[in-house]
PDB file of C-alpha atoms in Angstrom:
ATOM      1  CA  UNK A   1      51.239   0.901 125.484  1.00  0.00           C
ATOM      2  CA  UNK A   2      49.511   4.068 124.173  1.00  0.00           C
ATOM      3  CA  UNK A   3      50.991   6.995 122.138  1.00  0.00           C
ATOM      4  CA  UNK A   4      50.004   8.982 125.589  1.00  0.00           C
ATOM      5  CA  UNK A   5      52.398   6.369 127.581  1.00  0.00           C
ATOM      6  CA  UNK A   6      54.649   6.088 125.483  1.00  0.00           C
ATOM      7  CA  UNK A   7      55.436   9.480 125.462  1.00  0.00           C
ATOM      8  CA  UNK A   8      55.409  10.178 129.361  1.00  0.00           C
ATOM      9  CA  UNK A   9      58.069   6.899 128.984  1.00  0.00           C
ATOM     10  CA  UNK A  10      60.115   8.894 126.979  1.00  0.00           C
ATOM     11  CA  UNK A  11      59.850  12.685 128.827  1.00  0.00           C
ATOM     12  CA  UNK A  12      60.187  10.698 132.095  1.00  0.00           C
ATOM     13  CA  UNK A  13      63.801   8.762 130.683  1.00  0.00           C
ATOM     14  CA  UNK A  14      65.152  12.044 129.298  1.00  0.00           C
ATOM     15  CA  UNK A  15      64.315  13.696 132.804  1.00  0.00           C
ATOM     16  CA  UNK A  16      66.312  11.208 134.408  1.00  0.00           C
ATOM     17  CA  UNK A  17      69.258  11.608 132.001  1.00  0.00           C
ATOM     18  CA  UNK A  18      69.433  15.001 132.345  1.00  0.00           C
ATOM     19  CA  UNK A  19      68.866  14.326 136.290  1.00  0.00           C
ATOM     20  CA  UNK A  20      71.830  12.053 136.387  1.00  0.00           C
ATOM     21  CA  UNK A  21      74.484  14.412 134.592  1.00  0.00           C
ATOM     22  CA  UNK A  22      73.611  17.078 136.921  1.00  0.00           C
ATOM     23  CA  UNK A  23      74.530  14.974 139.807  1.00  0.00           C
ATOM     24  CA  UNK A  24      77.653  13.785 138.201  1.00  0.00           C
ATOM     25  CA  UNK A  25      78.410  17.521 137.082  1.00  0.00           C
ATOM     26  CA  UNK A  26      77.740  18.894 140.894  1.00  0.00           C
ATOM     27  CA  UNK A  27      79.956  16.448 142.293  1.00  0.00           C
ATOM     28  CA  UNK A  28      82.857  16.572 139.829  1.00  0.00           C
ATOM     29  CA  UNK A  29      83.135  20.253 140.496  1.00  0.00           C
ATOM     30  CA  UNK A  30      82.304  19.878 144.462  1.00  0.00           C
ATOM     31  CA  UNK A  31      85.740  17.669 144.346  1.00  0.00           C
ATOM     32  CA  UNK A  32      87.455  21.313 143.087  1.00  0.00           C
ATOM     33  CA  UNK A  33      85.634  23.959 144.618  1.00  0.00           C
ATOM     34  CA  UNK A  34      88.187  25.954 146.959  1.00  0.00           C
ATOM     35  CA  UNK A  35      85.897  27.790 149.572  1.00  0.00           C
ATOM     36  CA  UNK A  36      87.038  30.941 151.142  1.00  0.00           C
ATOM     37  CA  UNK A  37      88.395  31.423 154.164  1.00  0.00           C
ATOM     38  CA  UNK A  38      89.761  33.884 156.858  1.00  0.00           C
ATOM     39  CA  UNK A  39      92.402  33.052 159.192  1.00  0.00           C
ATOM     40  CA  UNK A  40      89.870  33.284 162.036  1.00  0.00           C
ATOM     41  CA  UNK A  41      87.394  30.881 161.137  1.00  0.00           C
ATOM     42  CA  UNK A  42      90.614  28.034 159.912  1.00  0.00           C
ATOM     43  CA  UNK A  43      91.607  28.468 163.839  1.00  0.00           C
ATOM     44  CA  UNK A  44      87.789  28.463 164.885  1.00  0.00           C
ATOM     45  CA  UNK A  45      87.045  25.513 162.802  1.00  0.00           C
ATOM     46  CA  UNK A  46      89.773  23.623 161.199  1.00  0.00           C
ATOM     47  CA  UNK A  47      88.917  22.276 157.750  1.00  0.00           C
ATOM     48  CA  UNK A  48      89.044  18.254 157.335  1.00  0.00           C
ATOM     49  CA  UNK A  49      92.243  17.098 156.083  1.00  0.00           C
ATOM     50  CA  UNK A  50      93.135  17.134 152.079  1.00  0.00           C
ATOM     51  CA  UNK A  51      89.992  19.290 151.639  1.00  0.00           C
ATOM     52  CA  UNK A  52      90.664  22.892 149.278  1.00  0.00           C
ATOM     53  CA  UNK A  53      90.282  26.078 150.503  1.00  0.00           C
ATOM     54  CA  UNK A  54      91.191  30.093 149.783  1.00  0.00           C
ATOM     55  CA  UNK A  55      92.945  31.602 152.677  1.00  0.00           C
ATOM     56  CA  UNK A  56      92.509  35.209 152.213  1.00  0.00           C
ATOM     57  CA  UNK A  57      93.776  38.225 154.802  1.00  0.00           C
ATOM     58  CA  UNK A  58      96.915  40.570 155.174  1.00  0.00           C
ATOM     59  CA  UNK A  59     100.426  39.236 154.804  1.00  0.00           C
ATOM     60  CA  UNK A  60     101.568  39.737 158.136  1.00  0.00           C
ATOM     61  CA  UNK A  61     104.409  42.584 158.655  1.00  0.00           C
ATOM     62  CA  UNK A  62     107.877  40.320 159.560  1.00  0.00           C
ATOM     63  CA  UNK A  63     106.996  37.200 159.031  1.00  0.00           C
ATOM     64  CA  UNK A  64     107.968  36.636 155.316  1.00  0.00           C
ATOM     65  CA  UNK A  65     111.068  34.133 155.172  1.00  0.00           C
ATOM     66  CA  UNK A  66     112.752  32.840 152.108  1.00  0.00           C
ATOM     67  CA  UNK A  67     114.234  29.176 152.231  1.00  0.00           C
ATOM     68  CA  UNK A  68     116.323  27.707 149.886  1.00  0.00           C
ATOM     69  CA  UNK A  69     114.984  27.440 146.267  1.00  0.00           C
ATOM     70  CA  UNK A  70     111.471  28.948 145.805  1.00  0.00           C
ATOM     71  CA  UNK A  71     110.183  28.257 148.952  1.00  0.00           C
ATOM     72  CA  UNK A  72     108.637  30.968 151.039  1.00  0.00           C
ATOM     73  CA  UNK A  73     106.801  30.648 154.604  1.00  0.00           C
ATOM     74  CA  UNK A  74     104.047  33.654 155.663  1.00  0.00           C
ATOM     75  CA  UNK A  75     101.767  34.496 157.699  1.00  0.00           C
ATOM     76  CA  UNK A  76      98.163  35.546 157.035  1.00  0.00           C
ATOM     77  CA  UNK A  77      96.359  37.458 159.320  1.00  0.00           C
ATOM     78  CA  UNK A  78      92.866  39.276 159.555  1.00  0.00           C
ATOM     79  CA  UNK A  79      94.117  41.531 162.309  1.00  0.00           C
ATOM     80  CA  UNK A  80      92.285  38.911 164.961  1.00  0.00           C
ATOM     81  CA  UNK A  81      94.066  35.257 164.380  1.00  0.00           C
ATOM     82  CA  UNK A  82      97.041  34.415 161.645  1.00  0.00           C
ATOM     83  CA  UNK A  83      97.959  31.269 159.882  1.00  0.00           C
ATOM     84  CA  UNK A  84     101.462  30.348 158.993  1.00  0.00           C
ATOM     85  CA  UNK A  85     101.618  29.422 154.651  1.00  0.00           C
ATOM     86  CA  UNK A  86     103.948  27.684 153.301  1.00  0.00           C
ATOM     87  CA  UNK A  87     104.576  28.226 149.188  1.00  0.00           C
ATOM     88  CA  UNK A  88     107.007  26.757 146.813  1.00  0.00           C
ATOM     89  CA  UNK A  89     106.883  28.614 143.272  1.00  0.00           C
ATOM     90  CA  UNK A  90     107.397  31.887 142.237  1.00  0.00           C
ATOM     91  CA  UNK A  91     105.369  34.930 144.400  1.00  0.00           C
ATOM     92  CA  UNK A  92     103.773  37.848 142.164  1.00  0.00           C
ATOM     93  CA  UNK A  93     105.991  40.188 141.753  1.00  0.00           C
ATOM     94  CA  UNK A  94     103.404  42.602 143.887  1.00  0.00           C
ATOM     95  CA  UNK A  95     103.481  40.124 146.745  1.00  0.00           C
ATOM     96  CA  UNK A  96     104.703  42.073 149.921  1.00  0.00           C
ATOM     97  CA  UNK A  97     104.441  42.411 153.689  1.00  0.00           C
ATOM     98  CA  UNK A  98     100.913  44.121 154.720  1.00  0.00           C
ATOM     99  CA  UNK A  99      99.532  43.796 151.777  1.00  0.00           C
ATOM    100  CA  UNK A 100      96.063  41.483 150.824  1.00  0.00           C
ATOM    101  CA  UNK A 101      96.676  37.866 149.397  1.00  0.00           C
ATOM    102  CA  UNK A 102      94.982  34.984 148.390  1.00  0.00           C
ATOM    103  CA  UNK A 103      96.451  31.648 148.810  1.00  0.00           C
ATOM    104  CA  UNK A 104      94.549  28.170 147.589  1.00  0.00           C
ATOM    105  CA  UNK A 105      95.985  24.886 148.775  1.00  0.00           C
ATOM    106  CA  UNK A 106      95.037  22.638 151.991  1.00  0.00           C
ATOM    107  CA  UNK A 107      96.320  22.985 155.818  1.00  0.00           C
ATOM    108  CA  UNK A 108      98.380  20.116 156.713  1.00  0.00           C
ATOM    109  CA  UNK A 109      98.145  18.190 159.769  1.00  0.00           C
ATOM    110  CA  UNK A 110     100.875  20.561 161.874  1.00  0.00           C
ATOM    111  CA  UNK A 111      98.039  23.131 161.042  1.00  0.00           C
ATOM    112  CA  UNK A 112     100.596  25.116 158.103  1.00  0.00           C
ATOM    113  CA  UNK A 113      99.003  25.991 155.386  1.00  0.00           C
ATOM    114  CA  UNK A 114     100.415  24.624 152.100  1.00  0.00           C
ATOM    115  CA  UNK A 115      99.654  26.817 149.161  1.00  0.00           C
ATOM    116  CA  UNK A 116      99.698  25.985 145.313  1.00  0.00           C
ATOM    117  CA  UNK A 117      98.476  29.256 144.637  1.00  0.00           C
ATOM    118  CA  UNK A 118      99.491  32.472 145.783  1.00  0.00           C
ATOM    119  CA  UNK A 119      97.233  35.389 144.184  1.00  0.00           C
ATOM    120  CA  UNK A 120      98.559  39.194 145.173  1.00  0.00           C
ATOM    121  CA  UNK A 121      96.752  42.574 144.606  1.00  0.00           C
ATOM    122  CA  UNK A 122      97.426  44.300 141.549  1.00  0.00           C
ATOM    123  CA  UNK A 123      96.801  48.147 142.179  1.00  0.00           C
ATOM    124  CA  UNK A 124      97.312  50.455 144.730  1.00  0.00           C
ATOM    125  CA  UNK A 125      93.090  49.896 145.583  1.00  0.00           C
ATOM    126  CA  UNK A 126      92.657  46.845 145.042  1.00  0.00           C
ATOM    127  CA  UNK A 127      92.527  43.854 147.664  1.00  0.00           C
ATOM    128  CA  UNK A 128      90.757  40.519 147.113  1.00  0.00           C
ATOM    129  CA  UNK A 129      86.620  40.758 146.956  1.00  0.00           C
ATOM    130  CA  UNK A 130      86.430  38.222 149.647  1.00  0.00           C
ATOM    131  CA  UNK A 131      89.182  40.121 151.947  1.00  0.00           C
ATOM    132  CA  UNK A 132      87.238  42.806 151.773  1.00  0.00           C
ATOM    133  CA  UNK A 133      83.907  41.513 152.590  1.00  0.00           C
ATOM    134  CA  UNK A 134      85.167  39.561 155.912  1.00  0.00           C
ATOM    135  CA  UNK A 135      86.888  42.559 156.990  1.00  0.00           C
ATOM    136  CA  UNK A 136      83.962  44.573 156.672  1.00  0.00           C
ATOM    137  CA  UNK A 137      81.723  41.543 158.284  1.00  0.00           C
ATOM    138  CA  UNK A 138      84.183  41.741 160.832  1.00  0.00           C
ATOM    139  CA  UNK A 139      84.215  46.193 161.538  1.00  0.00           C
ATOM    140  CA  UNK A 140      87.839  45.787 160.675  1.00  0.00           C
ATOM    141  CA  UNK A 141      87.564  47.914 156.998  1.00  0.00           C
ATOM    142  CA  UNK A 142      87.794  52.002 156.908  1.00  0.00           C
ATOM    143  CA  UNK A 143      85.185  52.563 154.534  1.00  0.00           C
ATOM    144  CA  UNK A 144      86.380  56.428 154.033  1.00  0.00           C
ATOM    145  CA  UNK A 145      89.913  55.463 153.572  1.00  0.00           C
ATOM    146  CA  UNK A 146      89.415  51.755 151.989  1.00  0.00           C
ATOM    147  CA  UNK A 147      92.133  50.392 153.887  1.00  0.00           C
ATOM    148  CA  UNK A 148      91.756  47.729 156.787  1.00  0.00           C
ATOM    149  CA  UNK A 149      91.479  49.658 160.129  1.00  0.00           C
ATOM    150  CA  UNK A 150      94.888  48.473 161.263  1.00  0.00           C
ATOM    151  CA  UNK A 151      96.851  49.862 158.395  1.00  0.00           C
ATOM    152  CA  UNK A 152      95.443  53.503 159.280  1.00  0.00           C
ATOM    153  CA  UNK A 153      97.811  55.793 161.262  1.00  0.00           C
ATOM    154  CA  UNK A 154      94.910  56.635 163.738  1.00  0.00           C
ATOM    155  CA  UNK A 155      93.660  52.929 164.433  1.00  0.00           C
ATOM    156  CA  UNK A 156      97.615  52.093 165.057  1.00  0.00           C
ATOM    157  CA  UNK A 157      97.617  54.471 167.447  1.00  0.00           C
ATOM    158  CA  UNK A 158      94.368  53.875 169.066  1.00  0.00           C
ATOM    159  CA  UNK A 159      94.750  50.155 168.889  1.00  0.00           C
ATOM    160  CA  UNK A 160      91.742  49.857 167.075  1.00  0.00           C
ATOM    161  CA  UNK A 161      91.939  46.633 164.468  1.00  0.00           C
ATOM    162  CA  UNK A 162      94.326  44.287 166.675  1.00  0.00           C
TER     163      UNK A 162
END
């Protein structure tokens, strides 16, 4: 073989190292990559079983209920559809009706969505980046007031948002 070959030999083995530690790198993390979801699109198209997700909306006004222990069952709602969560742990302490959450865990076969995680704003302003941006997808987000459209006096009243 010539220095020339020898050479390509070499660039053309490191290529395929680095090649084949991407690929293992891409699908270690694909195994915990938790995609994020509104409760529309998990009734529109329900995820396959076991597979991690971010449900991400309003905690729907009435529908928190404490069990025994630290076990807590919500509902999620982006004004259009809602999805009932299920949580055992501790909440944040700013977790509260109508207010934005994030929850990461899987939906179960009864369609309940068991949370590991339960992430809660943490100012008066502030509501989950994702939230957000599939309200305002949506037209449900009062970009004067920064407030979903159903949480405004006048959209209540109209009916605008739900």
């Amino acid at each position: 073989m010539t220095r020339k070959g020898k050479r390509l030999s070499f660039i053309g083995g490191i290529l395929a190292v680095i090649g084949l530690a991407a690929g293992l790198v891409l699908t270690a993390l694909s195994d915990s990559v938790a995609y994020f979801n509104s409760p529309t699109d998990i009734v529109s198209k329900t995820p396959s079983p076991g597979q991690r997700i971010r449900l991400g909306g309003m905690v729907e006004d009435g529908s928190v209920i404490r069990g025994g222990r630290e076990t807590v069952t919500f509902r999620v709602t982006d004004t259009v559809e809602s999805v009932p969560v299920t949580y055992t742990g501790i909440l944040p302490d700013l977790f509260r009706e109508g207010q934005g959450v994030v929850a990461e865990g899987t939906l179960g076969p009864d369609h309940v969505f068991l949370a590991d995680t339960v992430l809660a704003k943490h100012d008066e302003n502030y509501m989950p980046k994702e939230v957000v941006d599939d309200l305002k997808a949506r037209g449900l987000w009062d970009h004067d007031k920064s407030v979903p459209k159903a949480a405004t006096p006048e959209a209540a009243m109209t009916g605008v948002g739900s």
